[in-house]
GROMACS .gro file of C-alpha atoms in nm:
model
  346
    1UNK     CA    1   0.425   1.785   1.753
    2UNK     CA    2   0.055   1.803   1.676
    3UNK     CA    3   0.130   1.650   1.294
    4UNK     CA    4   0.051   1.265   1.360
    5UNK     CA    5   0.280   1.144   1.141
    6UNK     CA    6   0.550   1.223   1.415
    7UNK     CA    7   0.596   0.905   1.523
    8UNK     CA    8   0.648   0.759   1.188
    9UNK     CA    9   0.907   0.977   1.131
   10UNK     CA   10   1.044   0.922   1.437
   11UNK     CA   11   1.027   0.546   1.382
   12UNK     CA   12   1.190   0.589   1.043
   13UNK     CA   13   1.474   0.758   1.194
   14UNK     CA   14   1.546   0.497   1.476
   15UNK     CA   15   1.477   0.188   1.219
   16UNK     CA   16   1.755   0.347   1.004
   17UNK     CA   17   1.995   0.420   1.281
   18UNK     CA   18   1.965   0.021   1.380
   19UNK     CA   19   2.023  -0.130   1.034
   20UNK     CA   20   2.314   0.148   1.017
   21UNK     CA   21   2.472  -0.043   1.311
   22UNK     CA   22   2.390  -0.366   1.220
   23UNK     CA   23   2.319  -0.457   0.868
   24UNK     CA   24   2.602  -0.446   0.567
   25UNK     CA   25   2.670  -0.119   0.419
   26UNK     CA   26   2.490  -0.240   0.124
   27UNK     CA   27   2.198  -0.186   0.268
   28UNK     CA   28   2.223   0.170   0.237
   29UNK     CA   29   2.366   0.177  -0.136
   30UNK     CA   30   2.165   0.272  -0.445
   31UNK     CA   31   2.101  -0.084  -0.495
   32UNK     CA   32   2.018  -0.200  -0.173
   33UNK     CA   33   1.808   0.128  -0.097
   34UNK     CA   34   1.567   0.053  -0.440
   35UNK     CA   35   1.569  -0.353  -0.292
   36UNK     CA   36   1.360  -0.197   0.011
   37UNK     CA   37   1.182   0.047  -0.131
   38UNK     CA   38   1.003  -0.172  -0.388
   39UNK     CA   39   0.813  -0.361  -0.143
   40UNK     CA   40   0.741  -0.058   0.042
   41UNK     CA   41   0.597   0.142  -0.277
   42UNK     CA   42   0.349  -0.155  -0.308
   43UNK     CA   43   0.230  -0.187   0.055
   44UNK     CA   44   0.263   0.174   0.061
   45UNK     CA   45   0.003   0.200  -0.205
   46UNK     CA   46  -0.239  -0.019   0.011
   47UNK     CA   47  -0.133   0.165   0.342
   48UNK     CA   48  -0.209   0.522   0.212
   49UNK     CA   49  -0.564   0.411   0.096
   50UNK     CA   50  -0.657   0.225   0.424
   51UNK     CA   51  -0.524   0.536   0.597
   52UNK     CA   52  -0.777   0.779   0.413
   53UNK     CA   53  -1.029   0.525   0.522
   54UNK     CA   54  -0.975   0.464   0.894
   55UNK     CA   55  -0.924   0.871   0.880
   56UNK     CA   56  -1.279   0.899   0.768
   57UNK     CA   57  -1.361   0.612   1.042
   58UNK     CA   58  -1.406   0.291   0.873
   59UNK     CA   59  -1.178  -0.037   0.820
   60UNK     CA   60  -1.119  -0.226   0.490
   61UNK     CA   61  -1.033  -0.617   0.610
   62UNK     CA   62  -1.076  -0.714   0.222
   63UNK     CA   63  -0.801  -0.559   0.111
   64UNK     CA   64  -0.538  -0.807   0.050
   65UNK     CA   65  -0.828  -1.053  -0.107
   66UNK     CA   66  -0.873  -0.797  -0.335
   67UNK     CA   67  -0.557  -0.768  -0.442
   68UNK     CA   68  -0.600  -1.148  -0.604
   69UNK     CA   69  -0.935  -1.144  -0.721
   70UNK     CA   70  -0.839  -0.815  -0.921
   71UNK     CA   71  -0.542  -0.953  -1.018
   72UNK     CA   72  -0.763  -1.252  -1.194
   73UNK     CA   73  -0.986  -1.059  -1.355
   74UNK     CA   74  -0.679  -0.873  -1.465
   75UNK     CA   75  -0.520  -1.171  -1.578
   76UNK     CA   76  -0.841  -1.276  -1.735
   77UNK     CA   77  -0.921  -0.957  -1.948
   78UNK     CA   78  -0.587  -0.981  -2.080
   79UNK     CA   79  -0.511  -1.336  -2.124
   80UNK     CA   80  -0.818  -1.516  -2.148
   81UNK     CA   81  -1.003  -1.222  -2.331
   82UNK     CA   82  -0.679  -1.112  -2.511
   83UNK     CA   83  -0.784  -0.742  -2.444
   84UNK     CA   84  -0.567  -0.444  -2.434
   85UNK     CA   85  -0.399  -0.310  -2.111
   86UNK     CA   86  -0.617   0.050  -2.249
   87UNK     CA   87  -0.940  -0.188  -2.219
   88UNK     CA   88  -0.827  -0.414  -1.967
   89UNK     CA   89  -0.695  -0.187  -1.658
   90UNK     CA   90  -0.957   0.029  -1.614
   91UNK     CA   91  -1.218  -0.290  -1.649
   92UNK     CA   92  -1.019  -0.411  -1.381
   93UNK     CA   93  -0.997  -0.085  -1.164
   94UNK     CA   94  -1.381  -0.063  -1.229
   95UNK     CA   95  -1.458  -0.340  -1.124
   96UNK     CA   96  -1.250  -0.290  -0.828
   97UNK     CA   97  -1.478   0.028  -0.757
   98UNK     CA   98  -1.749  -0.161  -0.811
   99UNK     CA   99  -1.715  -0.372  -0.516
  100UNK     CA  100  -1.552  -0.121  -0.315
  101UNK     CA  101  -1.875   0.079  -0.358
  102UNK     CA  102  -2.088  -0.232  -0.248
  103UNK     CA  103  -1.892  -0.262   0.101
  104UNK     CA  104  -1.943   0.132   0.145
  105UNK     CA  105  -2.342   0.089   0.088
  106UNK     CA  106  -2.368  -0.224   0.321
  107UNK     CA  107  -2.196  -0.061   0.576
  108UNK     CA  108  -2.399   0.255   0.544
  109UNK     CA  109  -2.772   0.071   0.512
  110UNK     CA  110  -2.712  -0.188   0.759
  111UNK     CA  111  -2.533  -0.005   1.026
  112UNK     CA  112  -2.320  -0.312   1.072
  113UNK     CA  113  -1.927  -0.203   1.119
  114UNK     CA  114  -1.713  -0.186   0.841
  115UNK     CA  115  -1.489  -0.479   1.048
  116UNK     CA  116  -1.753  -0.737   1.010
  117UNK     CA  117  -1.871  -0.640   0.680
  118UNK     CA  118  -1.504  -0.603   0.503
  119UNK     CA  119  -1.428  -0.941   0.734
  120UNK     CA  120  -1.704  -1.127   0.505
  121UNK     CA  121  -1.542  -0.982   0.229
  122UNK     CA  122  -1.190  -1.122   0.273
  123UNK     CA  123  -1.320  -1.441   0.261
  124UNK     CA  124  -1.563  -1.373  -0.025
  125UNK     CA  125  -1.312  -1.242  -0.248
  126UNK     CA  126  -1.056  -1.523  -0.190
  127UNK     CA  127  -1.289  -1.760  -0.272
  128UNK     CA  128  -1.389  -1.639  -0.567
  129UNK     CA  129  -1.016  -1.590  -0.692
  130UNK     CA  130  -0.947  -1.924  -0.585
  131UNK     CA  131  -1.343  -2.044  -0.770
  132UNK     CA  132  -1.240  -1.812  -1.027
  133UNK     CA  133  -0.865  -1.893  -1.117
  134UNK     CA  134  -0.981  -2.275  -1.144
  135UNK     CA  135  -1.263  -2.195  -1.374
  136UNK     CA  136  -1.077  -2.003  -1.648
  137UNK     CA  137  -0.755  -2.212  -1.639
  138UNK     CA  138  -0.895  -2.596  -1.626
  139UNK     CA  139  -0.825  -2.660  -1.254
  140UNK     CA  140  -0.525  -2.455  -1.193
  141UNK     CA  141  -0.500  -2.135  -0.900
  142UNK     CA  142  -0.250  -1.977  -1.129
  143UNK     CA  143  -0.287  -1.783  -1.448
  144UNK     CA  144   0.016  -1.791  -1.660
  145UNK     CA  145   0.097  -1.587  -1.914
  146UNK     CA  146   0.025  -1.216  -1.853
  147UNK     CA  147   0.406  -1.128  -1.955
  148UNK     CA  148   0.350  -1.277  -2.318
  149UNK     CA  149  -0.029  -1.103  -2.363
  150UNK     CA  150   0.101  -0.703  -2.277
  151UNK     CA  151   0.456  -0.765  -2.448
  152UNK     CA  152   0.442  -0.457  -2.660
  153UNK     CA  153   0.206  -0.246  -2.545
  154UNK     CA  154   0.314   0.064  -2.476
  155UNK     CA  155   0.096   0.075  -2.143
  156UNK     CA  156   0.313  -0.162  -1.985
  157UNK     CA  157   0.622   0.067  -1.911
  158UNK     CA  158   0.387   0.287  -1.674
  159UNK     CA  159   0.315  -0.004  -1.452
  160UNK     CA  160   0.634  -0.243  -1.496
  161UNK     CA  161   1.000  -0.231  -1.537
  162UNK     CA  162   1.163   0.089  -1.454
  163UNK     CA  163   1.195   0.438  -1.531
  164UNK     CA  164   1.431   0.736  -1.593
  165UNK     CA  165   1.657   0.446  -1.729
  166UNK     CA  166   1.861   0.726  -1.977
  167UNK     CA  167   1.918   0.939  -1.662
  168UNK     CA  168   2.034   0.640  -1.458
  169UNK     CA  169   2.314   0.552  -1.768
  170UNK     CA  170   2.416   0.859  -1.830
  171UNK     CA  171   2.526   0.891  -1.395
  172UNK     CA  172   2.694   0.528  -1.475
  173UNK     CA  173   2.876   0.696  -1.758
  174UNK     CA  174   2.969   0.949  -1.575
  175UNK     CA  175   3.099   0.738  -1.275
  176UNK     CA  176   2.827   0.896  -1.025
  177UNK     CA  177   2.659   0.528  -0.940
  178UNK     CA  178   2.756   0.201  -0.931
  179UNK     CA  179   2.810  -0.032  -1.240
  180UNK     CA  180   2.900  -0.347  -1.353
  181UNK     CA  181   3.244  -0.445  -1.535
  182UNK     CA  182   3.022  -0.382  -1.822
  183UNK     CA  183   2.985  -0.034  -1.758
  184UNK     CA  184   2.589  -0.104  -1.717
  185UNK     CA  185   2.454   0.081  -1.395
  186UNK     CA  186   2.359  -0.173  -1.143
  187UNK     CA  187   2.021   0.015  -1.103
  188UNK     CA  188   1.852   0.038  -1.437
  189UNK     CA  189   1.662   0.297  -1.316
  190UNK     CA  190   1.327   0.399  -1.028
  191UNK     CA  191   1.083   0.105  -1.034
  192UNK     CA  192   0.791   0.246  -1.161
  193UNK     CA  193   0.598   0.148  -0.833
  194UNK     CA  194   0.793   0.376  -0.631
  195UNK     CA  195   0.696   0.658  -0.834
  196UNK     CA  196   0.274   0.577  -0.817
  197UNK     CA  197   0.385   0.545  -0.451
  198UNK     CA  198   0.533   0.889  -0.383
  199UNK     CA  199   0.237   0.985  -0.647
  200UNK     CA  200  -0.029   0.879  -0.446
  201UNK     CA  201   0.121   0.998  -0.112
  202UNK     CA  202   0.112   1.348  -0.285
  203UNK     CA  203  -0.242   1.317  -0.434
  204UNK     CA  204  -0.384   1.216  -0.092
  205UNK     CA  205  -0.172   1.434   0.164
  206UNK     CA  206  -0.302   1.743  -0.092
  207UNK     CA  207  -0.665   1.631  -0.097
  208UNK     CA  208  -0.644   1.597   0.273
  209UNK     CA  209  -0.466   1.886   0.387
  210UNK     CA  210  -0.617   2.159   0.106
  211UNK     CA  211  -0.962   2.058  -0.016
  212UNK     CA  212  -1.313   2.071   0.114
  213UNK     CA  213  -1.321   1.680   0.049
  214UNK     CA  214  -1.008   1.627   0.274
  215UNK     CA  215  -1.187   1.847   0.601
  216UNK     CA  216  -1.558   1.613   0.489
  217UNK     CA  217  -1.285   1.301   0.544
  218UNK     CA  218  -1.197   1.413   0.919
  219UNK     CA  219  -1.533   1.537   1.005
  220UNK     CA  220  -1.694   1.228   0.866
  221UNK     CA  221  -1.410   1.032   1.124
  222UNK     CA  222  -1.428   1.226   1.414
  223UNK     CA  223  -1.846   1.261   1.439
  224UNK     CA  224  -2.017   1.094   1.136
  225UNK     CA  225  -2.369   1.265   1.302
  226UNK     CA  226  -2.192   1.610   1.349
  227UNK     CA  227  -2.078   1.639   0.975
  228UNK     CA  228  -2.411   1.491   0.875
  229UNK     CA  229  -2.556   1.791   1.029
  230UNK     CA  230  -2.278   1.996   0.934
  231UNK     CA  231  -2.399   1.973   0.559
  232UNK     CA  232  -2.130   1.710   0.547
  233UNK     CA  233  -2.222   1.427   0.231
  234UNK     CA  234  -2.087   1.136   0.472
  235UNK     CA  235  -2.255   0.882   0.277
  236UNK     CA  236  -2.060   0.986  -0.019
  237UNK     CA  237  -1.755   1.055   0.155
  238UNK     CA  238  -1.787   0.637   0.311
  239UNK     CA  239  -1.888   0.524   0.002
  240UNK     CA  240  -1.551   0.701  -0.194
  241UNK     CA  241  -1.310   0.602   0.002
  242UNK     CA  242  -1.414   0.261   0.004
  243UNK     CA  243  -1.403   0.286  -0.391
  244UNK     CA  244  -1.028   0.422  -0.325
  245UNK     CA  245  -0.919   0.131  -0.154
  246UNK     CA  246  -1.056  -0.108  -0.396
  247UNK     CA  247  -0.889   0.052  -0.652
  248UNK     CA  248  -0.562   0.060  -0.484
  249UNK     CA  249  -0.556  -0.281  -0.395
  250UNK     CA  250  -0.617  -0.304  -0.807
  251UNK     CA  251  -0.365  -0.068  -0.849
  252UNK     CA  252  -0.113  -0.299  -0.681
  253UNK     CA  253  -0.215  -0.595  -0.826
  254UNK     CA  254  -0.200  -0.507  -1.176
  255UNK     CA  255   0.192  -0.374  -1.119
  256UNK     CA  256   0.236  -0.739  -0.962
  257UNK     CA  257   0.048  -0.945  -1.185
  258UNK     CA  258   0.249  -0.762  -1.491
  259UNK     CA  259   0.610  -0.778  -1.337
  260UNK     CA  260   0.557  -1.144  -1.238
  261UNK     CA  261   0.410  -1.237  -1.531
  262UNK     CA  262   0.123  -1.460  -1.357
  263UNK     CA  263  -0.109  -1.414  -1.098
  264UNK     CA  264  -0.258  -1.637  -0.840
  265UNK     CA  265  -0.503  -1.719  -0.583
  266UNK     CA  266  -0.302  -1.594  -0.265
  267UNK     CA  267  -0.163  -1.312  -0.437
  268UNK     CA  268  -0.206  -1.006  -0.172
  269UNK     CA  269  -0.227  -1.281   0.151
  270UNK     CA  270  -0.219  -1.087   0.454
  271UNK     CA  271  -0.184  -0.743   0.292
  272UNK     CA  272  -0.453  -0.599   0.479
  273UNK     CA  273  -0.312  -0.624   0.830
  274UNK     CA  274  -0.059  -0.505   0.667
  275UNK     CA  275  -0.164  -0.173   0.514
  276UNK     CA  276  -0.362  -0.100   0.901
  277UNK     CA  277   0.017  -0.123   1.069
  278UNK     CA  278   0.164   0.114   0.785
  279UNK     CA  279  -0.199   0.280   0.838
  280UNK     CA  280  -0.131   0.295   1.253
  281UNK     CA  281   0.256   0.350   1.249
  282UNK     CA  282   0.205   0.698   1.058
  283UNK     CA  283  -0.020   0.807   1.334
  284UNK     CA  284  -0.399   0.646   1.233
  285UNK     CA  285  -0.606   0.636   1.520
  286UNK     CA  286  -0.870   0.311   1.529
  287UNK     CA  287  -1.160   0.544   1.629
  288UNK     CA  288  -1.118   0.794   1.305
  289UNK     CA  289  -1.057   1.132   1.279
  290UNK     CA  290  -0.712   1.173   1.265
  291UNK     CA  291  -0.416   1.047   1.055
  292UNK     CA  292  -0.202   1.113   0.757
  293UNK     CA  293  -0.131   1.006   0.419
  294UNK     CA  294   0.239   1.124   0.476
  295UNK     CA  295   0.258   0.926   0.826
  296UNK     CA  296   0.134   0.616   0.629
  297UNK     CA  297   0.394   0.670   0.344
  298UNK     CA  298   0.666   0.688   0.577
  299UNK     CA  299   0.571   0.345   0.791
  300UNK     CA  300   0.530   0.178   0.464
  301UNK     CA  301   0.930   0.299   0.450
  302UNK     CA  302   0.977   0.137   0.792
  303UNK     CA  303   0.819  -0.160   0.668
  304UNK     CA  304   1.010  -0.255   0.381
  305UNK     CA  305   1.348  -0.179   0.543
  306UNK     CA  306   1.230  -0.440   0.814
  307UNK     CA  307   1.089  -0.635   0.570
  308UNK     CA  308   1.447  -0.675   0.348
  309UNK     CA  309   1.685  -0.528   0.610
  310UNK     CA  310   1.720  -0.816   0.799
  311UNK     CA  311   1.833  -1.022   0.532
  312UNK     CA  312   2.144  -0.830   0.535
  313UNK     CA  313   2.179  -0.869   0.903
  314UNK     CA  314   2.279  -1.181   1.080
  315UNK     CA  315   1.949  -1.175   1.254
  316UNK     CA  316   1.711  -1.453   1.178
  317UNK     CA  317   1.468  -1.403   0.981
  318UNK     CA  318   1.216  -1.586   1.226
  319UNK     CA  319   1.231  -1.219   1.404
  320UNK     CA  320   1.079  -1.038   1.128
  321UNK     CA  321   0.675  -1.031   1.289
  322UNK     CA  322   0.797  -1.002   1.678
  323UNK     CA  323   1.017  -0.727   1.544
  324UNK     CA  324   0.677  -0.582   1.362
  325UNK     CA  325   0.447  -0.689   1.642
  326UNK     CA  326   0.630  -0.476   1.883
  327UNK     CA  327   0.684  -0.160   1.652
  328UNK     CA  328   0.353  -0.177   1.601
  329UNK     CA  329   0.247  -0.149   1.983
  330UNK     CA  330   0.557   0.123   2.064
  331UNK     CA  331   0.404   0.326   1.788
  332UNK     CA  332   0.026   0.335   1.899
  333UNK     CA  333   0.155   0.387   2.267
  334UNK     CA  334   0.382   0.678   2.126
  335UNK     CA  335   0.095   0.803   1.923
  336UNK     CA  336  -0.150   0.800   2.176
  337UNK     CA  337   0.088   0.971   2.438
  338UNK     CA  338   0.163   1.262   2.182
  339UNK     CA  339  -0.184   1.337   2.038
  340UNK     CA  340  -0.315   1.362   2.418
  341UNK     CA  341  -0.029   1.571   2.525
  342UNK     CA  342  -0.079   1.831   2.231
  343UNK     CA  343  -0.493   1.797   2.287
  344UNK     CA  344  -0.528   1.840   2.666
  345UNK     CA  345  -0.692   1.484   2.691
  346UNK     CA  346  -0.657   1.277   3.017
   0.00000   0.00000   0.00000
């Protein structure tokens, strides 16, 4: 009971038991499973990162901006600039650091919080994608044509489409998964998100829970000036993890901007309150300190089978953020009412 992810777990467990009551049995098939899980990989992406950061005590409110002003330069590099996705992603994930690194050093050498700072930033960022998208295109907020630029290149299958599709025929073939009259598997194969999802989860719950870096993350969280005299590089350890969430928020937006083809100015909208519920449901507390990458990979879960789950419900849909709104609250409350119970607090 003292893992914080507990109530994520938990609240994967009850979320499934509902939809197993009242959603269609396709919810739970091979198809219907990969329909949820795709737009759980890419908020899980975003959720992980902003987890590692309110761990180590700060917020990241520029987040889902990000996501479209990465996704323009993206676009940009490899449209505009007719680059290669070998040149053009890790511009674009560079760059990403690059401005991930600047939020990190304002927050450090102003001592203003990372809310107001990162706040500034959401706006900033949209702007400029916005600014941006209507500069390089002649007026428009979309860039077209990303599909037709990285046709061919054999970077594109690690970031679009999906993979294992050989396994996935030869269990058709064999009559172990669903197919068409065809005979063609009605899932291709894993979307290629959900494996840098359960990727990253690993990466992060490894580095956390095994490495010097991971105990400098909850140090730096629970007592920035303890760890500072600890011998603890906290500075460093801000200033990275605000680099990591750029780049995730890169991450995602590249696999977006390639699958759709296009990208646009309010590409990412709202992601960032987004990734700080998947953040809070797997057991993030506001204050820092305490969390888990593995807490935030399972609320991403809970999302996206909210998220698509009540389409095949007779719900309306018009439930979907008082549905979130008060998961959110049950989860903090159940948090909170564990971690004190396992602490001693009162």
């Amino acid at each position: 009971m003292k893992r914080p992810e507990l109530g994520a777990i938990g609240g994967v467990i009850l979320v499934t038991l509902f939809f197993l009551i009242t959603a269609d049995e396709a919810m739970f098939t091979l198809s219907g499973i990969m329909n949820f899980m795709t737009p759980a990989a890419q908020l899980g992406i975003l959720g992980i990162a902003a987890a590692m950061l309110m761990i180590g005590g700060e917020f990241d409110l520029s987040i889902g901006s990000m996501v479209a002003f990465a996704g323009m330069v993206f676009g940009v590099l490899s449209v505009n600039m007719g680059l290669p996705l070998i040149l053009a992603i890790p511009l674009t994930l560079a760059f990403a650091a690059a401005i991930g690194a600047g939020n990190g050093l304002i927050v450090i050498r102003t001592g203003l919080p990372s809310f107001i700072v990162t706040l500034a930033g959401l706006f900033i960022l949209r702007g400029a994608s916005l600014v941006g998208l209507k500069l390089f295109t002649g007026g428009s907020t979309q860039l077209r044509g990303v599909r037709d630029a990285v046709e061919g290149d054999p970077l594109t299958a690690f970031f679009s489409g999906e993979a294992f599709e050989g396994l996935f025929a030869w269990l058709a073939s064999a009559g172990l998964i669903e197919t068409f009259k065809s005979g063609a598997p009605k899932v291709p194969g894993v979307p290629v998100e959900i494996l840098w999802f359960i990727a990253m989860a690993l990466v992060a719950t490894y580095i956390l829970l095994r490495t010097p870096v991971g105990n400098w993350i909850f140090a730096t969280g629970g007592d920035s000036n303890a760890a500072q005299n600890s011998g603890v590089p906290v500075k460093k350890v801000k200033v990275s993890l605000f680099m990591v969430t750029a780049m995730a928020a890169a991450l995602v937006a590249i696999i977006t901007v390639i699958d759709a083809g296009s990208t646009d100015a309010r590409r990412g909208f709202m992601k960032e309150f987004e990734a700080i519920i998947t953040a809070v449901i797997g057991g993030c507390l506001l204050t820092g300190g305490y969390g888990s990458a593995i807490g935030a990979f399972f609320g991403a879960i809970i999302f996206g089978m909210v998220t698509i789950g009540l389409t095949y419900t007779d719900f309306d849909q018009d439930w979907f953020q008082i549905f979130l709104g008060g998961m959110l609250l049950l989860a903090v409350v159940f948090n909170n009412v564990i971690r004190k119970r396992v602490t001693g607090e009162r």
